[in-house]
Each structure stands twice: as C-alpha cells, then as structure tokens.
Short mmCIF file of C-alpha atoms in Angstrom, two decimals:
data_model
loop_
_atom_site.label_atom_id
_atom_site.label_comp_id
_atom_site.label_asym_id
_atom_site.label_seq_id
_atom_site.Cartn_x
_atom_site.Cartn_y
_atom_site.Cartn_z
CA MET Y 234 89.28 70.95 102.94
CA ARG Y 235 85.51 71.16 102.76
CA GLY Y 236 84.88 74.09 105.08
CA PHE Y 237 81.55 75.17 106.63
CA PRO Y 238 78.84 75.42 104.05
CA PHE Y 239 76.40 76.99 106.49
CA VAL Y 240 78.64 80.04 107.07
CA VAL Y 241 77.85 82.53 104.39
CA LEU Y 242 78.72 86.07 103.28
CA ASP Y 243 76.14 86.48 100.64
CA GLY Y 244 75.80 89.94 99.38
CA LYS Y 245 78.52 91.29 101.59
CA THR Y 246 81.56 93.22 100.55
CA ALA Y 247 85.05 92.48 101.98
CA ILE Y 248 88.49 94.11 101.67
CA VAL Y 249 91.36 91.56 102.31
CA THR Y 250 94.76 93.20 102.59
CA GLY Y 251 97.79 91.04 101.81
CA GLY Y 252 95.47 89.07 99.63
CA ALA Y 253 97.87 88.21 96.90
CA ALA Y 254 99.40 85.13 98.57
CA GLY Y 255 99.52 82.85 101.63
CA ILE Y 256 96.93 83.45 104.27
CA GLY Y 257 95.38 86.50 102.65
CA GLU Y 258 94.84 84.62 99.41
CA ALA Y 259 93.29 81.76 101.15
CA ILE Y 260 90.87 84.24 103.03
CA ALA Y 261 89.96 85.97 99.77
CA ARG Y 262 89.25 82.68 98.04
CA ARG Y 263 87.12 81.43 100.89
CA PHE Y 264 85.14 84.66 101.30
CA ALA Y 265 84.32 84.60 97.60
CA ARG Y 266 83.14 81.05 97.84
CA ALA Y 267 80.95 82.04 100.77
CA GLY Y 268 79.24 84.61 98.47
CA ALA Y 269 81.18 87.81 99.25
CA ARG Y 270 82.37 90.44 96.87
CA VAL Y 271 86.11 90.66 97.55
CA LEU Y 272 88.59 93.48 96.91
CA VAL Y 273 92.01 91.91 96.99
CA ALA Y 274 94.44 94.57 98.20
CA ASP Y 275 98.24 94.03 98.15
CA LEU Y 276 101.58 95.63 97.50
CA ASP Y 277 102.06 92.90 94.75
CA ALA Y 278 99.77 94.30 92.03
CA ASP Y 279 100.15 91.30 89.73
CA GLY Y 280 99.37 88.76 92.49
CA ALA Y 281 96.40 90.66 93.69
CA SER Y 282 95.16 90.92 90.08
CA ARG Y 283 95.54 87.16 89.64
CA VAL Y 284 93.60 86.23 92.68
CA ALA Y 285 90.93 88.73 92.01
CA ALA Y 286 90.46 87.37 88.40
CA GLU Y 287 90.23 83.87 89.60
CA ILE Y 288 87.60 84.54 92.27
CA GLY Y 289 85.52 87.16 90.38
CA GLY Y 290 86.62 89.91 92.59
CA LEU Y 291 88.60 93.25 92.18
CA SER Y 292 92.14 94.15 92.98
CA PHE Y 293 94.01 97.24 94.16
CA ALA Y 294 97.73 97.83 94.65
CA VAL Y 295 98.43 99.40 97.99
CA ASP Y 296 101.11 99.97 100.59
CA VAL Y 297 98.99 99.96 103.76
CA ALA Y 298 101.72 101.93 105.61
CA ASP Y 299 100.94 104.95 103.33
CA GLU Y 300 97.81 106.83 104.28
CA THR Y 301 97.47 108.35 100.80
CA GLN Y 302 97.39 104.88 99.26
CA VAL Y 303 94.92 103.62 101.89
CA ILE Y 304 92.56 106.47 101.19
CA ALA Y 305 92.65 105.58 97.47
CA LEU Y 306 91.95 101.96 98.33
CA PHE Y 307 88.79 102.82 100.11
CA ALA Y 308 87.78 105.26 97.42
CA ALA Y 309 88.21 102.35 94.94
CA CYS Y 310 85.95 100.29 97.12
CA ASP Y 311 83.23 102.98 97.25
CA ALA Y 312 83.32 103.33 93.53
CA ALA Y 313 83.06 99.68 92.90
CA PHE Y 314 80.65 98.54 95.65
CA ASP Y 315 77.59 100.03 97.59
CA GLY Y 316 79.29 99.64 100.82
CA LEU Y 317 81.74 97.73 103.07
CA ASP Y 318 80.79 94.94 105.47
CA VAL Y 319 84.02 93.24 106.35
CA GLN Y 320 87.63 94.49 106.66
CA VAL Y 321 90.44 92.00 106.97
CA ASN Y 322 93.78 93.43 107.97
CA ASN Y 323 96.10 90.75 106.97
CA ALA Y 324 98.97 92.54 105.23
CA GLY Y 325 102.20 91.96 107.06
CA ILE Y 326 105.91 91.37 107.12
CA VAL Y 327 107.66 88.60 108.80
CA PRO Y 328 111.31 89.46 109.13
CA GLN Y 329 114.05 86.86 109.48
CA LYS Y 330 114.90 85.76 113.00
CA GLY Y 331 117.39 87.76 114.78
CA ALA Y 332 118.31 89.04 118.27
CA ILE Y 333 117.12 92.33 119.38
CA ASP Y 334 120.66 93.89 119.44
CA THR Y 335 121.00 93.12 115.68
CA VAL Y 336 117.80 94.73 114.54
CA ASP Y 337 118.26 97.36 111.89
CA GLU Y 338 116.37 100.65 112.53
CA ALA Y 339 115.14 100.90 109.01
CA LEU Y 340 113.73 97.33 109.10
CA TRP Y 341 112.13 98.11 112.43
CA ASP Y 342 110.34 101.18 111.01
CA ARG Y 343 109.22 99.27 107.90
CA VAL Y 344 107.78 96.34 109.73
CA MET Y 345 106.13 98.49 112.26
CA GLY Y 346 104.72 100.54 109.48
CA VAL Y 347 103.09 97.64 107.79
CA ASN Y 348 102.14 95.40 110.64
CA VAL Y 349 100.87 98.14 113.04
CA ARG Y 350 100.33 101.48 111.11
CA GLY Y 351 98.83 99.54 108.28
CA VAL Y 352 96.22 98.01 110.57
CA MET Y 353 95.46 101.35 112.16
CA LEU Y 354 95.04 103.12 108.87
CA CYS Y 355 92.89 100.52 107.34
CA THR Y 356 90.71 100.30 110.51
CA LYS Y 357 90.50 104.07 110.63
CA HIS Y 358 89.12 104.32 107.02
CA ALA Y 359 87.03 101.25 107.25
CA VAL Y 360 85.11 102.38 110.38
CA PRO Y 361 83.06 105.25 108.72
CA ARG Y 362 82.00 102.88 105.93
CA LEU Y 363 81.05 100.06 108.35
CA ARG Y 364 79.25 102.60 110.54
CA LYS Y 365 77.27 103.77 107.53
CA ARG Y 366 76.33 100.13 106.83
CA GLY Y 367 74.96 99.75 110.40
CA GLY Y 368 77.76 97.56 111.65
CA GLY Y 369 80.22 94.94 110.30
CA SER Y 370 83.36 93.05 111.15
CA ILE Y 371 87.08 93.86 111.35
CA VAL Y 372 89.45 90.91 111.41
CA ASN Y 373 93.01 91.71 112.36
CA MET Y 374 95.87 89.32 111.75
CA SER Y 375 97.89 88.89 114.92
CA SER Y 376 99.93 85.74 115.46
CA ARG Y 377 100.72 83.13 118.02
CA LEU Y 378 103.74 85.30 118.57
CA GLY Y 379 101.38 88.07 119.49
CA VAL Y 380 100.35 85.92 122.60
CA HIS Y 381 103.81 84.49 123.49
CA GLY Y 382 107.19 86.08 123.11
CA ALA Y 383 109.95 84.02 121.34
CA ALA Y 384 113.73 84.44 121.24
CA GLY Y 385 114.84 85.99 117.94
CA PHE Y 386 111.42 87.51 117.16
CA SER Y 387 111.31 90.68 119.31
CA LEU Y 388 110.41 92.88 116.26
CA TYR Y 389 107.65 90.62 115.02
CA CYS Y 390 106.28 89.87 118.44
CA ALA Y 391 106.21 93.65 119.13
CA THR Y 392 104.00 94.30 116.21
CA LYS Y 393 101.62 91.38 116.77
CA PHE Y 394 101.13 92.21 120.53
CA ALA Y 395 100.36 95.80 119.38
CA VAL Y 396 97.70 94.36 117.03
CA ARG Y 397 96.00 92.52 119.88
CA GLY Y 398 95.93 95.65 121.97
CA MET Y 399 94.48 97.57 119.17
CA THR Y 400 91.84 95.00 118.59
CA GLU Y 401 90.66 94.99 122.10
CA SER Y 402 90.58 98.86 122.39
CA ALA Y 403 88.78 99.16 119.06
CA ALA Y 404 86.22 96.52 120.02
CA LEU Y 405 85.25 98.58 123.09
CA GLU Y 406 85.07 101.80 121.17
CA LEU Y 407 83.10 100.47 118.20
CA GLY Y 408 80.59 97.97 119.76
CA VAL Y 409 78.04 100.70 120.16
CA ASP Y 410 78.09 101.00 116.31
CA GLY Y 411 77.51 97.27 115.79
CA ILE Y 412 81.17 96.86 114.61
CA ARG Y 413 82.96 93.91 115.82
CA VAL Y 414 86.72 93.66 116.03
CA ASN Y 415 88.53 90.51 116.59
CA SER Y 416 92.07 89.09 115.94
CA LEU Y 417 93.27 85.75 114.44
CA CYS Y 418 96.47 84.38 116.11
CA PRO Y 419 98.00 81.68 113.71
CA GLY Y 420 100.80 79.47 114.54
CA THR Y 421 103.12 78.04 111.88
CA VAL Y 422 101.22 78.12 108.68
CA ALA Y 423 102.34 76.27 105.51
CA THR Y 424 102.50 79.24 103.24
CA PRO Y 425 105.15 79.52 100.45
CA SER Y 426 106.81 82.45 102.24
CA ALA Y 427 106.92 80.60 105.56
CA ARG Y 428 108.52 77.58 103.91
CA MET Y 429 111.06 79.91 102.32
CA ARG Y 430 111.90 81.31 105.73
CA MET Y 431 112.18 77.99 107.32
CA ALA Y 432 114.38 76.70 104.38
CA GLU Y 433 116.78 79.64 105.04
CA ARG Y 434 116.84 78.86 108.82
CA ALA Y 435 117.60 75.13 108.00
CA ARG Y 436 120.38 76.24 105.65
CA LEU Y 437 122.05 78.42 108.24
CA ALA Y 438 121.76 75.70 110.88
CA GLY Y 439 122.96 72.89 108.46
CA ARG Y 440 119.85 70.95 108.94
CA ASP Y 441 117.42 69.22 106.53
CA VAL Y 442 114.38 71.58 106.20
CA GLU Y 443 111.71 68.86 106.34
CA ALA Y 444 113.34 67.40 109.46
CA MET Y 445 113.49 70.85 111.06
CA ILE Y 446 109.68 71.50 110.25
CA ARG Y 447 108.84 68.19 111.75
CA GLU Y 448 111.07 68.41 114.89
CA ASP Y 449 110.78 72.16 115.64
CA TYR Y 450 107.20 72.84 114.67
CA ALA Y 451 104.88 69.79 113.97
CA GLU Y 452 106.04 67.57 116.81
CA ARG Y 453 105.70 70.40 119.35
CA ALA Y 454 102.05 70.83 118.59
CA ALA Y 455 99.27 68.87 120.20
CA LEU Y 456 97.93 67.86 116.81
CA ARG Y 457 101.51 67.02 115.65
CA ARG Y 458 101.39 69.04 112.51
CA ILE Y 459 101.54 72.60 111.17
CA ILE Y 460 98.47 74.28 109.79
CA GLU Y 461 97.32 75.17 106.21
CA PRO Y 462 96.38 78.62 105.13
CA GLU Y 463 92.89 77.43 104.36
CA GLU Y 464 92.33 76.49 108.06
CA VAL Y 465 93.07 80.08 109.10
CA ALA Y 466 90.66 81.24 106.26
CA GLU Y 467 87.84 79.19 107.95
CA ALA Y 468 88.59 80.89 111.29
CA ALA Y 469 88.48 84.30 109.40
CA LEU Y 470 85.22 83.39 107.77
CA PHE Y 471 83.60 82.60 111.10
CA LEU Y 472 84.66 85.92 112.66
CA ALA Y 473 83.55 87.83 109.52
CA SER Y 474 80.20 86.13 109.51
CA ASP Y 475 76.84 86.66 111.36
CA GLN Y 476 77.67 83.34 113.22
CA ALA Y 477 80.02 85.45 115.29
CA ALA Y 478 77.45 88.12 115.99
CA ALA Y 479 78.20 88.08 119.71
CA THR Y 480 81.90 87.75 119.24
CA THR Y 481 84.11 90.85 119.56
CA GLY Y 482 87.49 91.89 121.30
CA THR Y 483 88.61 88.31 121.22
CA HIS Y 484 91.70 86.54 119.88
CA LEU Y 485 91.18 83.21 118.11
CA VAL Y 486 94.35 81.12 118.23
CA VAL Y 487 94.73 78.65 115.36
CA ASP Y 488 98.03 76.78 116.02
CA ALA Y 489 97.33 73.16 116.25
CA GLY Y 490 97.70 73.32 120.02
CA ARG Y 491 101.30 74.32 120.27
CA PRO Y 492 102.16 75.40 123.89
CA ALA Y 493 104.28 78.46 124.69
CA GLY Y 494 108.05 78.32 124.38
#
C-alpha cells in the first residue's frame, strides 16, 4: 500500500518492541520509510536483526517481561542514539483459544508478563527519555479484544483491556510533559502467526481454513475483509507523528468495521 507520504518522522528515534515479525515488523519498516531511526526489539534475536539490517536500523534481543533486560534495551538506545522520541509497545503473546476454566496458571503468568508487565516496564523506562526530549509519543498495542470481550479469549482480553486502562491513565499523568500516550486496537490482522492460529482452529473444527477466515472474520466486517499489518502500521505512524499532536489517551480501532460479538 502507498501510505501517507506527508506523515514523517525525520530525525526521530523509535523503539518498536515485537518488531521481528507481523504488525511490529510492519511498523518498524513504515517508521524507517518515514525517516525514523528504528531500534527493533524482540525476543527473536535473529528476526530482529534481519528486520533491522533491511531497514538500516539497530536490533536488540529482549524479553520485555524482564526489567533487567528492559533496562539493557534502553541503555543500548542511549548508546546508539541521542535520545528517544517514540516508544511502540507492540510485543505480545496471543494464546490459543480456550475457556477460562481451562487456563493454565503458568500460561496466564507468562501472557500477563509480556502483554501487561512488558508495556508497563517499557513505558516506565521510556518516560524519562521522552521527558528529557521535551515530549514524545507512546503507542501501545491493545486489540479489538481490548474493547469487546469474546468467548474463549478471557486471558487475552484481560491483558488488552489492561493496556487500554494503562494508556488512559498514563496519558493523564504525562500530558504535562508533552508526552502523548495512545493505543491501537486492531481486529483480525493477516500476519503469519495469526494465519497459523486460524489454521489450527480450522483443523480442530474440521473446516477449511480459507472458508473459516472468510465466514468467521471477513464477512462479519463492514468492509468484508480482514486487515493487513501495513494498515495497522499506518495508524501507528499517525499516532507517533506530529500530525497527532493533539491526540492522547485515545484508542484507535483498526478492524475493517467489525461489530461486537
């Protein structure tokens, strides 16, 4: 897709967590095309390195649920760049669909750790750097399932509702410093990992995966399709840019117009 050539990040530095694949990779690539210097952070060191090499950025291997590793990530940013302007908290885990009475406690802790604690830790350590810069933007990745609950997604919904609450509170706290905090709430996005999850659901249900995607996802959306990672990246670019200078504490839904349910 062509994107918006008038939205630029020239001279700005951005950290994108979960940047090795999917939505995070699309955001890292879009920010780089918009002129940003991008630090691609991901648990997948090889994937992060690949993306960074292709966009002319830097990479860092990190588990965002571990504060020691998060501190090292921001130290690496300090060493490589002269500041931080944009923090994208995209790293996350999407567990397989399952009823709440079947949730494994260890899985609960891990998903909460990455999806919620990770956002908190990266925000915590981004804020002093953004404040030193005189302001900046934090973009948190929530989800359509952070707006509406869905059967079988209690764990995931809990994390994404938490991200929305954290976003609103942080926006109120940090506005005085010129730091904007917003969240993105994507619907079904055609990432490789999402297609793998849908293929597994189709297999378990004895259905054709393409028919399932069409009937259960695309045809339920107003635009009659699922969305591409690059479309979420365009929304992230807007929130990160000066074009969104008056936008904070909001949640931008990118879901092709799919109603609740």
